[in-house]
PDB file of C-alpha atoms in Angstrom:
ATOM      1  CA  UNK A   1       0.000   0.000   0.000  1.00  0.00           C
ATOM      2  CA  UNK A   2       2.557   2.513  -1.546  1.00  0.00           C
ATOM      3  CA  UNK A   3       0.115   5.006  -2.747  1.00  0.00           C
ATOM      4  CA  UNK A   4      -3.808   5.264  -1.830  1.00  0.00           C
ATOM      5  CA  UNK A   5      -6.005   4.318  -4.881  1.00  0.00           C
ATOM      6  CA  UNK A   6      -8.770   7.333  -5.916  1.00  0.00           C
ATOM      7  CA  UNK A   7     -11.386   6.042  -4.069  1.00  0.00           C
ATOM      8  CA  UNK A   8      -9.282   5.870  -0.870  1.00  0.00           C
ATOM      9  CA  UNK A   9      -8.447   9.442  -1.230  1.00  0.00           C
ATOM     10  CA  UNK A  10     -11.640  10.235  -1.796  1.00  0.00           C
ATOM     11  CA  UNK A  11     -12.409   8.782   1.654  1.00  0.00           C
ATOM     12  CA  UNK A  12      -9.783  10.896   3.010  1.00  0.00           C
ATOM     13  CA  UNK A  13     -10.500  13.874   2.022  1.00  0.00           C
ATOM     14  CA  UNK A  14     -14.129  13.929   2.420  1.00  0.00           C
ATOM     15  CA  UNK A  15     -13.200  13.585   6.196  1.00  0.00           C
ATOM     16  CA  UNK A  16     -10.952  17.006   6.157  1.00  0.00           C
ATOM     17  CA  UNK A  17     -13.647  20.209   6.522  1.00  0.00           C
ATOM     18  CA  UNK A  18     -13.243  23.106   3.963  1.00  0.00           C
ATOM     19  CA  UNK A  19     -13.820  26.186   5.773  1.00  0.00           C
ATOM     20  CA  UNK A  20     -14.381  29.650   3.611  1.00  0.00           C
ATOM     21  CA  UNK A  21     -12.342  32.715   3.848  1.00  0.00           C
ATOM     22  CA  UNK A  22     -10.248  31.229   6.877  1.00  0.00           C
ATOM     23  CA  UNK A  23      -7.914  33.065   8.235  1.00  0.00           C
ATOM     24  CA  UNK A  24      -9.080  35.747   5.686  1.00  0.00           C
ATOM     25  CA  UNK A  25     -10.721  36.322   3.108  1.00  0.00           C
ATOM     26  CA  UNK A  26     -10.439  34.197  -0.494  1.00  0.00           C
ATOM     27  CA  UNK A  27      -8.596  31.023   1.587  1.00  0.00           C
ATOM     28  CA  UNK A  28     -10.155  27.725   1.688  1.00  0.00           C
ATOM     29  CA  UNK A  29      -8.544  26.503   5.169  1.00  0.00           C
ATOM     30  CA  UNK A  30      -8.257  22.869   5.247  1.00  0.00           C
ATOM     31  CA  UNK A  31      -9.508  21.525   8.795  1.00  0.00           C
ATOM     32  CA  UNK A  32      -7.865  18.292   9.423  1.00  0.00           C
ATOM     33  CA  UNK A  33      -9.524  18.451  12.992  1.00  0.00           C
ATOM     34  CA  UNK A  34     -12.444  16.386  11.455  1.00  0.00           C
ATOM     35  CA  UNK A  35     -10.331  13.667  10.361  1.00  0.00           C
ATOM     36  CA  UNK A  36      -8.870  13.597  13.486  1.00  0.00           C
ATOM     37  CA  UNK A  37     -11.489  13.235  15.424  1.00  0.00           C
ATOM     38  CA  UNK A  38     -12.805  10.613  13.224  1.00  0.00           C
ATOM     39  CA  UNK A  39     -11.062   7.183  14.562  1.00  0.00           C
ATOM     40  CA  UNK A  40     -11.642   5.402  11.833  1.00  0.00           C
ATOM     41  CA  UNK A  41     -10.231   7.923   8.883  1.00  0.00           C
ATOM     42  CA  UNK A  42      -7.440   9.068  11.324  1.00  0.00           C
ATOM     43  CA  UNK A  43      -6.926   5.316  11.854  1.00  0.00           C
ATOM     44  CA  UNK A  44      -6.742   4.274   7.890  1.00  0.00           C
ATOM     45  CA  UNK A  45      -4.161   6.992   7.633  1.00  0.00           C
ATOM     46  CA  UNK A  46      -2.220   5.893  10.068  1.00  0.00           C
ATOM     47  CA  UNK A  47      -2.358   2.115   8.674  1.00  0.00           C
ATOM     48  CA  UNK A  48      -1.396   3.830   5.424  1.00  0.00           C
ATOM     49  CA  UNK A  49       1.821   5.830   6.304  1.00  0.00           C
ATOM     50  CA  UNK A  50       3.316   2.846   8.555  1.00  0.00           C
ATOM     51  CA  UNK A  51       2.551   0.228   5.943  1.00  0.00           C
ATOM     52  CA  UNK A  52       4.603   2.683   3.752  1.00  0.00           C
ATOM     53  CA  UNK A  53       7.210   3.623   5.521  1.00  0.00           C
ATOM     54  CA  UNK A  54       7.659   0.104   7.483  1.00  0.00           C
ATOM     55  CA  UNK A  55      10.263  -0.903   4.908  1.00  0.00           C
ATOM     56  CA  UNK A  56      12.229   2.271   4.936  1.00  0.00           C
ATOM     57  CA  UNK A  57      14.453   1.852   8.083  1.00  0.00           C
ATOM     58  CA  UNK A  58      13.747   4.863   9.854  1.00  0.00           C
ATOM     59  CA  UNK A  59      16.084   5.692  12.256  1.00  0.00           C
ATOM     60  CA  UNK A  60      13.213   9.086  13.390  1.00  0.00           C
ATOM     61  CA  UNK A  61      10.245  10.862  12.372  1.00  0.00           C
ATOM     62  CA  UNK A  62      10.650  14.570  12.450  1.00  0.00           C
ATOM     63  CA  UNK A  63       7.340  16.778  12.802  1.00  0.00           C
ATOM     64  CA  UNK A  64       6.530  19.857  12.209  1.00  0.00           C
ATOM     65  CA  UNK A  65       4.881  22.295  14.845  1.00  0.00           C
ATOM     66  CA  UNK A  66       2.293  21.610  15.034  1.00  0.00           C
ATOM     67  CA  UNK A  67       0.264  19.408  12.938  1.00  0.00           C
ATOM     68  CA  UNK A  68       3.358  17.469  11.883  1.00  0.00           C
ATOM     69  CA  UNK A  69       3.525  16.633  15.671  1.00  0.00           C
ATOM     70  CA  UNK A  70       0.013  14.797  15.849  1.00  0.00           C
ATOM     71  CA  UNK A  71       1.026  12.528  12.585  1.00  0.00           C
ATOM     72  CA  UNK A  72       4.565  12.197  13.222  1.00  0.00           C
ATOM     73  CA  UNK A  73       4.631  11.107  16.902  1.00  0.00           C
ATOM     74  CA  UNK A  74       1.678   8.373  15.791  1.00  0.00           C
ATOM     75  CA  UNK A  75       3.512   7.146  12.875  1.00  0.00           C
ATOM     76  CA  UNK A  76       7.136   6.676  15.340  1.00  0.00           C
ATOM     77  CA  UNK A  77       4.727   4.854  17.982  1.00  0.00           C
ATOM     78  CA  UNK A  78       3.895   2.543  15.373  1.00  0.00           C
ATOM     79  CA  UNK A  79       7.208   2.091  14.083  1.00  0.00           C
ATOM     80  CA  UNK A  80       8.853   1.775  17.320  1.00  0.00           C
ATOM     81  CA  UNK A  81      11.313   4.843  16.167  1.00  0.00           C
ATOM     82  CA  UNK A  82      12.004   8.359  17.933  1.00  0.00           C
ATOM     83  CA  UNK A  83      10.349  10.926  16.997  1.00  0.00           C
ATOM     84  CA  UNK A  84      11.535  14.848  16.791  1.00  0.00           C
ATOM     85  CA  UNK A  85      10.038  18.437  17.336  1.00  0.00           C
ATOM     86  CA  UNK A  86      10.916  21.092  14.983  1.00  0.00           C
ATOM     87  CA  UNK A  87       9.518  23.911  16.645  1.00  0.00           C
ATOM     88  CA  UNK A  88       9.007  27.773  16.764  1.00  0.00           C
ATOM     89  CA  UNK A  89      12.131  30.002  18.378  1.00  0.00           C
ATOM     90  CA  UNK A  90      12.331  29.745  22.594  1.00  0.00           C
ATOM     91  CA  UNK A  91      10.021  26.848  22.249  1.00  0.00           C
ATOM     92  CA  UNK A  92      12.923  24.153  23.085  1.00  0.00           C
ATOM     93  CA  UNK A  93      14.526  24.090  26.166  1.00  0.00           C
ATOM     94  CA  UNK A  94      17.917  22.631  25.613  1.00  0.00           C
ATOM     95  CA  UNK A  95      20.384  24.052  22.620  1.00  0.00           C
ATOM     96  CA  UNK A  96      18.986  24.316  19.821  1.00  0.00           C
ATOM     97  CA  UNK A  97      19.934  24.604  16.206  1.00  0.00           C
ATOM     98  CA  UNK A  98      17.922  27.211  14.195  1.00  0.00           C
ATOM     99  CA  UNK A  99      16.916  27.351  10.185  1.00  0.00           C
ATOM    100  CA  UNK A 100      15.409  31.097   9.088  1.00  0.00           C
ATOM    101  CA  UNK A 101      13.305  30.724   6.146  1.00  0.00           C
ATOM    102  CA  UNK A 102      11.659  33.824   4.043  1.00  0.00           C
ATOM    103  CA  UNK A 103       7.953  34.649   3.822  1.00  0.00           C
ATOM    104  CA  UNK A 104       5.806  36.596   1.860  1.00  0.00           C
ATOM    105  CA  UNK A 105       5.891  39.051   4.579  1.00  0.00           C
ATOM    106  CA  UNK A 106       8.863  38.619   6.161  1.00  0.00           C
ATOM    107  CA  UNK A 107      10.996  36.127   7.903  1.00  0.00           C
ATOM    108  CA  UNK A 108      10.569  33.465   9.916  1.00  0.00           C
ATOM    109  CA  UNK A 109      12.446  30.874  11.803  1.00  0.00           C
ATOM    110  CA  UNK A 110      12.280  27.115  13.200  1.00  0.00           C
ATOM    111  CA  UNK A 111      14.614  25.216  15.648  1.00  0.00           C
ATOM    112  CA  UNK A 112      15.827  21.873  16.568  1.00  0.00           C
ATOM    113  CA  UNK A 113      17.978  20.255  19.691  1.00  0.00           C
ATOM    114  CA  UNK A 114      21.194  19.630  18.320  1.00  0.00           C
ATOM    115  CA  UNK A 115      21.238  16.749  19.556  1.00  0.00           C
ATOM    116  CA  UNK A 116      17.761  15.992  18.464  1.00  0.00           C
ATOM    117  CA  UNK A 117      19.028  12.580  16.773  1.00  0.00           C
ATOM    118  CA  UNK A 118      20.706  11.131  19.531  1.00  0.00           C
ATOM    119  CA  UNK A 119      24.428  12.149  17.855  1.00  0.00           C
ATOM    120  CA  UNK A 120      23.827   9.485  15.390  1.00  0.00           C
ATOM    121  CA  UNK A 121      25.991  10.812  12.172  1.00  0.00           C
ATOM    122  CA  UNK A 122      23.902   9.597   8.635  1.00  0.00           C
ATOM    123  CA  UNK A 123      20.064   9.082  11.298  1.00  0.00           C
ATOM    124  CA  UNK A 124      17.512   8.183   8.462  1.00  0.00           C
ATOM    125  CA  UNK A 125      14.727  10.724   9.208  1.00  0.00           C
ATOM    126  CA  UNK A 126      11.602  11.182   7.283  1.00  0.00           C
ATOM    127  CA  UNK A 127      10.346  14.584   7.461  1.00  0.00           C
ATOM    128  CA  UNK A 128       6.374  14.585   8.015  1.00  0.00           C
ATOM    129  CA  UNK A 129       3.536  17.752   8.281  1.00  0.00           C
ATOM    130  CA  UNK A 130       0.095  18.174   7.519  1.00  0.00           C
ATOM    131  CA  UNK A 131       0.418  20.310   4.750  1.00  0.00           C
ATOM    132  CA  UNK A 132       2.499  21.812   2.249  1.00  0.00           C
ATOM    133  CA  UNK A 133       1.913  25.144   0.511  1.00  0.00           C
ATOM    134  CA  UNK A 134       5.079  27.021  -0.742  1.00  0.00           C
ATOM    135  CA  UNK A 135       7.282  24.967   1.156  1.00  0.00           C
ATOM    136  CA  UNK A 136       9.388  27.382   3.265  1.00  0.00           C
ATOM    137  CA  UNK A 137       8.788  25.670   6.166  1.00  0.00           C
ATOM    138  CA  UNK A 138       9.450  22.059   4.887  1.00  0.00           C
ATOM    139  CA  UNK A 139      12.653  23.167   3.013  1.00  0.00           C
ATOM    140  CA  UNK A 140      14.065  25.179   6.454  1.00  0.00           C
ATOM    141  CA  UNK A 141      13.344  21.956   8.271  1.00  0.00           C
ATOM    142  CA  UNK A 142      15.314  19.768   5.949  1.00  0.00           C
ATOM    143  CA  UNK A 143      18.315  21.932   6.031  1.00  0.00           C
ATOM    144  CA  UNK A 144      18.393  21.863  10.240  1.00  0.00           C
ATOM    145  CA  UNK A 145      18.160  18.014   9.423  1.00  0.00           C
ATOM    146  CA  UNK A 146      20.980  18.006   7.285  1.00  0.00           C
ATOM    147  CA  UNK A 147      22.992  20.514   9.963  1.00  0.00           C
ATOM    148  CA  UNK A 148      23.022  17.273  11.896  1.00  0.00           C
ATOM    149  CA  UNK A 149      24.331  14.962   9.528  1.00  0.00           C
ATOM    150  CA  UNK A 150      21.609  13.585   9.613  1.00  0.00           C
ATOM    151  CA  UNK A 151      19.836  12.161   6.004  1.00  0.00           C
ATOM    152  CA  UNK A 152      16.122  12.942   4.755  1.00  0.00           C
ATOM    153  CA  UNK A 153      14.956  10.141   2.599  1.00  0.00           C
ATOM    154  CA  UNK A 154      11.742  11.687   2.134  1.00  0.00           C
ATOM    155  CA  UNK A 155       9.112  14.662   3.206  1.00  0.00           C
ATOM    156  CA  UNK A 156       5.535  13.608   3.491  1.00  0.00           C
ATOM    157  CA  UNK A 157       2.396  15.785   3.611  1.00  0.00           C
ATOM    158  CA  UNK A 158      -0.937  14.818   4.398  1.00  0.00           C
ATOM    159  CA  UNK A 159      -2.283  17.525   1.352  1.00  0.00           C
ATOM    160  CA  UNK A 160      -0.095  19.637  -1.334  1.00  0.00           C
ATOM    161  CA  UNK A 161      -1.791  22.538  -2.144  1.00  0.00           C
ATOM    162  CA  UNK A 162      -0.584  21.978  -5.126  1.00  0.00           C
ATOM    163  CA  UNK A 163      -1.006  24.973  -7.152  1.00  0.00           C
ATOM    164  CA  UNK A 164       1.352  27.200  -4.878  1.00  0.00           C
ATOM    165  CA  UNK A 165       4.391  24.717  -5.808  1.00  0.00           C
ATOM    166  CA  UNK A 166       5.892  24.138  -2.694  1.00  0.00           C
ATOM    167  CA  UNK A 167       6.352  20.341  -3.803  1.00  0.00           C
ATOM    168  CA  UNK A 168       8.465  21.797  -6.557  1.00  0.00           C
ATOM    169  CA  UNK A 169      10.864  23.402  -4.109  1.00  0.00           C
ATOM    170  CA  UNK A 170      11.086  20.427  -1.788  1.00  0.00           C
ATOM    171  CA  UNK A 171      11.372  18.009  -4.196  1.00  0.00           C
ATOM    172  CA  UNK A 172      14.747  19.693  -5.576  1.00  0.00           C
ATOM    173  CA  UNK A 173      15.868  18.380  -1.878  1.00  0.00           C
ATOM    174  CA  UNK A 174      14.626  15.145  -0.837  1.00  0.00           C
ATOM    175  CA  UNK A 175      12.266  12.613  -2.351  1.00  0.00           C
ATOM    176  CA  UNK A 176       8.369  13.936  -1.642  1.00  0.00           C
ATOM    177  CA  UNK A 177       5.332  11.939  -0.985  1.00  0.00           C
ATOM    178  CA  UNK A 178       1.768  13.906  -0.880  1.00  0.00           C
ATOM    179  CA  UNK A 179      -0.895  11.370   0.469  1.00  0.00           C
ATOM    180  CA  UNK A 180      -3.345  13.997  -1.300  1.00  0.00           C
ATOM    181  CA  UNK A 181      -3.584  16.611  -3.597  1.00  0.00           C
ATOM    182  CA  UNK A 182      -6.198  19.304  -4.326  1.00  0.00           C
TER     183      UNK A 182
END
């Protein structure tokens, strides 16, 4: 179960709530609170992603604050692998390693424990969030990976919004996998 046929995704993403002009107006937010909350869509992910990545010989799961967190700390229980923050600045209270990445407003920043991967030179690490939209957050994250020697062998996202390319820019870094795609 590599990839989800159409009418699995279908499933999927009928359980994820649209929600208009959110957090202004002309954005179609993408609730993934509903398929949460639903234990038996959250629970065919979740069969999904480890029967997928069960072959991969993960050494950790690295999630993104704060989404990434909910799907990344599952998938490394099932896996029996650690799992890592990457979080906002001051959120981390050992040292910390930090990426700055550029928005459309500004910049922004995300950081790491150095010694997030247990000092383990060439750690496996698959890089996991709910969502992908230009990317800057995904593609700061995979450079504090690689800061610690460490190797991403892939970046998965729950949904590209595909039409603002971020996939373009990550996959120019590590191999991508989008379970969907709207």
């Amino acid at each position: 179960m590599l990839h989800l046929n159409e009418e699995e995704k279908k499933y999927l993403l009928d359980s994820i709530r649209s929600i208009k002009d959110f957090p202004k107006p002309g954005i179609v937010f993408k609730d993934i609170t509903t398929l949460l909350n639903n234990a038996k869509a959250f629970g065919f992910l979740m069969n999904h992603l480890e029967q997928r990545y069960k072959s991969f010989d993960l050494d950790f799961i690295v999630g993104i604050e704060s989404r990434g967190f909910i799907f990344g700390a599952a998938l490394a229980t099932r896996l029996k692998i650690g799992f890592v923050p990457i979080r906002k600045p001051k959120k981390l209270p050992y040292i910390t390693i930090s990426q700055k990445y550029s928005l459309e407003y500004g910049v922004d920043e995300v950081q790491m424990h150095v010694d997030a991967f247990a000092n383990k030179s060439g750690a496996k690490v698959l890089l996991i969030d709910d969502l992908i939209a230009t990317g800057g957050t995904a593609k700061a994250s995979i450079e504090l990976i690689k800061q610690t020697n460490a190797n991403c062998v892939e970046a998965c996202f729950l949904i590209n919004l595909k039409d603002l390319g971020g996939d373009k820019e990550i996959s120019k870094l590590t191999n991508i996998y989008n379970v969907l795609e709207i």
